[in-house]
Coordinates of N, CA, C and O in Angstrom, one line a residue:
X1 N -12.4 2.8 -4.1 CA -12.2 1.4 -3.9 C -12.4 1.1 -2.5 O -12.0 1.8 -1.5
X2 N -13.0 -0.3 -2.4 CA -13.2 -0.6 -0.5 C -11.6 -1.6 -0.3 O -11.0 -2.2 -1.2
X3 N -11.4 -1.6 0.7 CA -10.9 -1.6 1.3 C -11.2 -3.5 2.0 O -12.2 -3.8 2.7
X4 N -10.0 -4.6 1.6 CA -11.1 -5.8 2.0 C -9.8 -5.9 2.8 O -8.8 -5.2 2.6
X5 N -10.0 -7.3 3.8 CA -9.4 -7.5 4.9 C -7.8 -8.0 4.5 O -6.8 -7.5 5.0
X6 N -7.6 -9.2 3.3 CA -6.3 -9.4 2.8 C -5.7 -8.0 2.3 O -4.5 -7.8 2.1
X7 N -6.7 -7.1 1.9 CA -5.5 -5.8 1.7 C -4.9 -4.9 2.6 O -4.0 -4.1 2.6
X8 N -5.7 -5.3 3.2 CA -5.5 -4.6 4.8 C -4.4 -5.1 5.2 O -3.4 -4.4 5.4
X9 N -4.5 -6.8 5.4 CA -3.2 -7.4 6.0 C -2.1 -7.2 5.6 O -1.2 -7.1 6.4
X10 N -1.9 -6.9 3.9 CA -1.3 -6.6 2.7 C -0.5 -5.3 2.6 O 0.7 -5.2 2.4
X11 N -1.3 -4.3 2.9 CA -1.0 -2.7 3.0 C -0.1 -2.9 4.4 O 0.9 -2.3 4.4
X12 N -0.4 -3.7 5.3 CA 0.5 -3.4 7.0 C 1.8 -4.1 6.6 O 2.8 -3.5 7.0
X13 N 1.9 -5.2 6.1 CA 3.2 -5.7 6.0 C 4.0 -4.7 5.0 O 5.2 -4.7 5.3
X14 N 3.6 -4.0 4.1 CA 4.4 -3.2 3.0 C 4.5 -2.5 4.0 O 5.6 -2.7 4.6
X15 N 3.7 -1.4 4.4 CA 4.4 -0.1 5.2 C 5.1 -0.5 6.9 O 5.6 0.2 7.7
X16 N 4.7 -1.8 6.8 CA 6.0 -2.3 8.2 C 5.3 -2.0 9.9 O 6.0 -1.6 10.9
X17 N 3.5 -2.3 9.7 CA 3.1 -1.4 10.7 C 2.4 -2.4 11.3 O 1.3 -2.7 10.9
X18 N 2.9 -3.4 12.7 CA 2.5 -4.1 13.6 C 1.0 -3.2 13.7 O 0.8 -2.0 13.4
X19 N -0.3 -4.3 14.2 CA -1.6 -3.6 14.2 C -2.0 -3.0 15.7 O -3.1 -3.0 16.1
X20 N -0.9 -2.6 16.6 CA -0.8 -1.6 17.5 C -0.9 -0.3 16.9 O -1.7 0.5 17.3
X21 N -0.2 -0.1 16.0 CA 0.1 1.1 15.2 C -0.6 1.5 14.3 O -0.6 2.7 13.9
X22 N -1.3 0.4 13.9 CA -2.4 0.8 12.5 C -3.6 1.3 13.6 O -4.3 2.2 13.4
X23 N -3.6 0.4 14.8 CA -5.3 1.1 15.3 C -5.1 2.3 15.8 O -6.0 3.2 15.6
X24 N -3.4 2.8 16.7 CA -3.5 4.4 17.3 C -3.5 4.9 15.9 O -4.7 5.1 15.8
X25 N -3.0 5.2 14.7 CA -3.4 5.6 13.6 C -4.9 5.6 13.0 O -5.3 6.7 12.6
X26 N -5.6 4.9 12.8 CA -6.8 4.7 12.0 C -8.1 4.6 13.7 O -9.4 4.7 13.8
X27 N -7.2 4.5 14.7 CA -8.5 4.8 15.5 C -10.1 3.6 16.1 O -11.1 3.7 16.8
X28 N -9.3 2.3 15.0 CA -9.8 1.2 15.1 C -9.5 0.4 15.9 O -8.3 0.6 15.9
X29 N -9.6 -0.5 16.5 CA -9.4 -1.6 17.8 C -8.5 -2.4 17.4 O -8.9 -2.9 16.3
X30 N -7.0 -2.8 18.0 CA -6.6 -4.0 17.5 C -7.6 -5.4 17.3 O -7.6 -6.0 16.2
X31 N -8.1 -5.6 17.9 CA -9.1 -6.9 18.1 C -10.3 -6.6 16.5 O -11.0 -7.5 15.9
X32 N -10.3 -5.4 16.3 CA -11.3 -5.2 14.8 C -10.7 -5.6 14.3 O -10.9 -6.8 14.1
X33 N -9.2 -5.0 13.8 CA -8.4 -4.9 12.4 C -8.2 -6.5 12.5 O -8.2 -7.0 11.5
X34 N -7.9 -7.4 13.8 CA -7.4 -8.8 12.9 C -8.3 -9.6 12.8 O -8.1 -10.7 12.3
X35 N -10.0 -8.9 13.4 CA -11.1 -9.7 13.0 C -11.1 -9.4 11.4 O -11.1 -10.3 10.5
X36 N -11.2 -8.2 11.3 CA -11.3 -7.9 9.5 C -10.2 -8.4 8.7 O -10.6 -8.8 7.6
X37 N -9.1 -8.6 8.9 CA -7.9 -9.1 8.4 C -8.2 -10.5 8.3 O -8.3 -11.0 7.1
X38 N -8.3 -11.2 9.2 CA -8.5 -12.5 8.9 C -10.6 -13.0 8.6 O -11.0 -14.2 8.7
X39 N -11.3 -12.1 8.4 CA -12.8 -12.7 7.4 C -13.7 -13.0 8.6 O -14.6 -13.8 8.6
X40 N -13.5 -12.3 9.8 CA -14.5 -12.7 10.7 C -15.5 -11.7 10.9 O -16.6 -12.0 11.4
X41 N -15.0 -10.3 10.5 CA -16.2 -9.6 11.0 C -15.5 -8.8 9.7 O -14.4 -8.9 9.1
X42 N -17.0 -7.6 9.4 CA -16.8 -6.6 8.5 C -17.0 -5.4 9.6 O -18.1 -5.2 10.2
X43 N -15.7 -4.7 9.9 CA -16.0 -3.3 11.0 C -16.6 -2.2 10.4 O -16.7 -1.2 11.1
X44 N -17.0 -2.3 9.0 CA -18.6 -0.6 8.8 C -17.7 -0.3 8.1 O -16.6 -0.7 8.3
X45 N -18.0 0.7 7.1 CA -17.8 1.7 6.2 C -17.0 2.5 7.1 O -15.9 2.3 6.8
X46 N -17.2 3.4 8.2 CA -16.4 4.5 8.3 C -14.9 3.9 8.8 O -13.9 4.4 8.3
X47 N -14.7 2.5 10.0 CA -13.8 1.7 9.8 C -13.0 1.8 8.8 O -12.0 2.5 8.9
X48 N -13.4 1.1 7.8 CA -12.5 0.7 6.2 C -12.0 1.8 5.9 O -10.8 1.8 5.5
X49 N -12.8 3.0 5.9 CA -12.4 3.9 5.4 C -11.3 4.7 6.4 O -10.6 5.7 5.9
X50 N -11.0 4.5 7.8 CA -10.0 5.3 8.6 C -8.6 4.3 8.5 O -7.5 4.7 8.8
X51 N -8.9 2.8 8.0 CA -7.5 2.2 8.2 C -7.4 2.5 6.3 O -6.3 2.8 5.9
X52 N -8.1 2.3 5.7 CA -7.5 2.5 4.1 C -6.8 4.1 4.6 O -5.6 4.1 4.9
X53 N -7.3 4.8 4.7 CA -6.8 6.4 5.1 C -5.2 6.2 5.8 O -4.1 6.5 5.2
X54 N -5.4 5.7 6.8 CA -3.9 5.5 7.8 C -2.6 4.7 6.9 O -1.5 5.0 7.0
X55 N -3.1 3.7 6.2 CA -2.5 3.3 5.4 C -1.7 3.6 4.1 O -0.6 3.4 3.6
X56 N -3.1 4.6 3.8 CA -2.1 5.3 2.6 C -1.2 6.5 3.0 O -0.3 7.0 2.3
X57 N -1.5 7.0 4.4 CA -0.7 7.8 4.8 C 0.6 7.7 5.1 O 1.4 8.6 5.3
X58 N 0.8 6.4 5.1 CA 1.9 5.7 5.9 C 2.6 4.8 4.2 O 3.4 3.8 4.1
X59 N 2.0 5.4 3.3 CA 2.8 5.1 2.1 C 2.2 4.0 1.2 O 2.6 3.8 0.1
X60 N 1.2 3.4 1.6 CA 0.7 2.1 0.9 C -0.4 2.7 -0.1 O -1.2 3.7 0.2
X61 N -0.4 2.1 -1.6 CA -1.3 2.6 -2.3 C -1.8 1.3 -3.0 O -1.2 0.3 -3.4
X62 N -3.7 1.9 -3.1 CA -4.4 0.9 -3.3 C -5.0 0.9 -4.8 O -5.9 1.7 -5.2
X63 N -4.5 -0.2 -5.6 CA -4.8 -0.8 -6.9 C -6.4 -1.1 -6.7 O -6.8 -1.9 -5.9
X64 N -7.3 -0.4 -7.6 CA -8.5 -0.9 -8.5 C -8.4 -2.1 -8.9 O -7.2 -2.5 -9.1
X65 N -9.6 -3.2 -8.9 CA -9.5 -4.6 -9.2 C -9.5 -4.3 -10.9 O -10.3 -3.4 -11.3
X66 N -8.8 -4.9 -11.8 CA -8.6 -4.9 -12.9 C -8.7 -6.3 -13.6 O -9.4 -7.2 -13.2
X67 N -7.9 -6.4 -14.6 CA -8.0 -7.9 -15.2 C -7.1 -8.8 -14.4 O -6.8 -10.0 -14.7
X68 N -6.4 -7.9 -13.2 CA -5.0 -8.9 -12.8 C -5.7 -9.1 -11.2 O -5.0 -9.8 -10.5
X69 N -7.1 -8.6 -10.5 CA -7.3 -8.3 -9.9 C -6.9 -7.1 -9.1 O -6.1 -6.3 -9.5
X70 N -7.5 -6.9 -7.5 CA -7.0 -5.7 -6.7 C -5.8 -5.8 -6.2 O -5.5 -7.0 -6.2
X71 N -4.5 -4.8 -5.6 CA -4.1 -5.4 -4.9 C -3.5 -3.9 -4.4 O -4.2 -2.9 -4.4
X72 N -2.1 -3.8 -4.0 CA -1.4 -3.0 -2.5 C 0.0 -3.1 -3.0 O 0.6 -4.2 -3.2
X73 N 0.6 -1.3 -3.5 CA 1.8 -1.7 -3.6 C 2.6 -0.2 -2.2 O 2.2 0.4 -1.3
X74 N 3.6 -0.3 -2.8 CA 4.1 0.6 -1.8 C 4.7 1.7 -2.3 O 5.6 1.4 -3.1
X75 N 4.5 3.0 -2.1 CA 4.5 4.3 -2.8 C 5.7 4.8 -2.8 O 6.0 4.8 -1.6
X76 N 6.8 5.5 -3.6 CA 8.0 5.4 -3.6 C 8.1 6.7 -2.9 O 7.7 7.9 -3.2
X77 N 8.7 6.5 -1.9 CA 9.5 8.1 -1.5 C 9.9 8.9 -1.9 O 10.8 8.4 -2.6
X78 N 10.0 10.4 -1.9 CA 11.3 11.4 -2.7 C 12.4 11.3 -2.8 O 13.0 11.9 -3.7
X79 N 13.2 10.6 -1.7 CA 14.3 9.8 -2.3 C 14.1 9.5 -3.5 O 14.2 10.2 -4.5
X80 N 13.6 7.8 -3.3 CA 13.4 7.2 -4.2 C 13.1 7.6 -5.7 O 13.6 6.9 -6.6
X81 N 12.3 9.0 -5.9 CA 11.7 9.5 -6.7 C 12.9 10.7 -7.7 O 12.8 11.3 -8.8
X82 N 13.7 10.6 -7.1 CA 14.7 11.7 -7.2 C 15.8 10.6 -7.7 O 16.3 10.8 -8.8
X83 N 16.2 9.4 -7.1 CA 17.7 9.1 -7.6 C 16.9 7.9 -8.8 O 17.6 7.2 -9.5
X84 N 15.5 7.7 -8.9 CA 15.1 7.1 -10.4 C 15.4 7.7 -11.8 O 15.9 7.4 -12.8
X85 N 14.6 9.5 -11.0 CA 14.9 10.3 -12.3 C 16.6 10.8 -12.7 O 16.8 11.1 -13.8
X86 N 17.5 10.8 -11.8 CA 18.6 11.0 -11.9 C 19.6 9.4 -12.7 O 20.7 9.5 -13.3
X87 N 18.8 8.2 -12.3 CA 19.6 7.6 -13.3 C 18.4 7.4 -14.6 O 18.7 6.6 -15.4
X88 N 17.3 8.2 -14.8 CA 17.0 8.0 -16.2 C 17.8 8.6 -17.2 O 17.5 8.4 -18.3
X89 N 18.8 9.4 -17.0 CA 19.3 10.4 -17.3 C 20.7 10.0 -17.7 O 21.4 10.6 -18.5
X90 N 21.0 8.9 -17.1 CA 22.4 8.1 -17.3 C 22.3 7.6 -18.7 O 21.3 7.9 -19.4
X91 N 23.6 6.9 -19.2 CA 24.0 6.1 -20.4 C 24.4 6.3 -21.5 O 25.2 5.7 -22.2
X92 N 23.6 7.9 -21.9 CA 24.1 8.1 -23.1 C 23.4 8.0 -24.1 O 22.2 7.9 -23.9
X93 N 23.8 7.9 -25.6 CA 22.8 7.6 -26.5 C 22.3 6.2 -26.4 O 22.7 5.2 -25.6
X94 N 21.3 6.2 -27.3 CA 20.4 4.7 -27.0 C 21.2 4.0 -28.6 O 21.3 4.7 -29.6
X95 N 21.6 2.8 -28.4 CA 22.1 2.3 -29.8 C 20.9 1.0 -30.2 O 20.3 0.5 -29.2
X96 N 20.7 0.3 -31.7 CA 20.3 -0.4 -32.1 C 20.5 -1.6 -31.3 O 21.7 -1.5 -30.8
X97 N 19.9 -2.9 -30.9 CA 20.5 -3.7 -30.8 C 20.3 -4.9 -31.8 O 19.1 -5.2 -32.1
X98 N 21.5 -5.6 -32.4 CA 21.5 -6.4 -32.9 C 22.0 -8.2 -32.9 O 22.4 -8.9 -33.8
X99 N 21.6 -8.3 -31.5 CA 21.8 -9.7 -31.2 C 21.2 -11.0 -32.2 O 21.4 -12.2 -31.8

């Protein structure tokens, strides 16, 4: 999947990464990333492809356009991943409900 400028802007607000941070990471110019961010310029294929990279490194994962369209969510940590599976595990048996 490419990589368009609102997901870009999208992906930095989820992983919390001012675009000082995304360019020493991805190696691209601040002055690119908020031309691409905000629809003024398209910075090339290898571009897109070093800030999508930096971004998912930094935790952000990029949704395929579907019927709901594309979009950027944020990838759960091993924490996170560890005290989900630990309360699937809570409650007990499952009962009917009959409201």
């Amino acid at each position: 999947m490419e990589i368009t400028g609102p997901l870009c802007r999208a992906a930095r607000a989820l992983v919390q990464w001012p675009r000082a941070q995304l360019c020493g990471a991805s190696g691209v110019t601040k002055a690119a990333i908020r031309a691409f961010e905000t629809g003024e310029i398209d910075p090339g294929k290898e571009a897109r492809a070093a800030l999508k990279h930096a971004l998912e490194t930094a935790g952000a994962v990029f949704l395929d356009e579907d019927d709901l369209g594309a979009g950027v969510r944020l990838r759960f940590t091993a924490k996170d991943v560890k005290q989900l599976r630990r309360l699937e595990g809570e409650g007990g048996q499952v009962g009917e409900d009959d409201v």
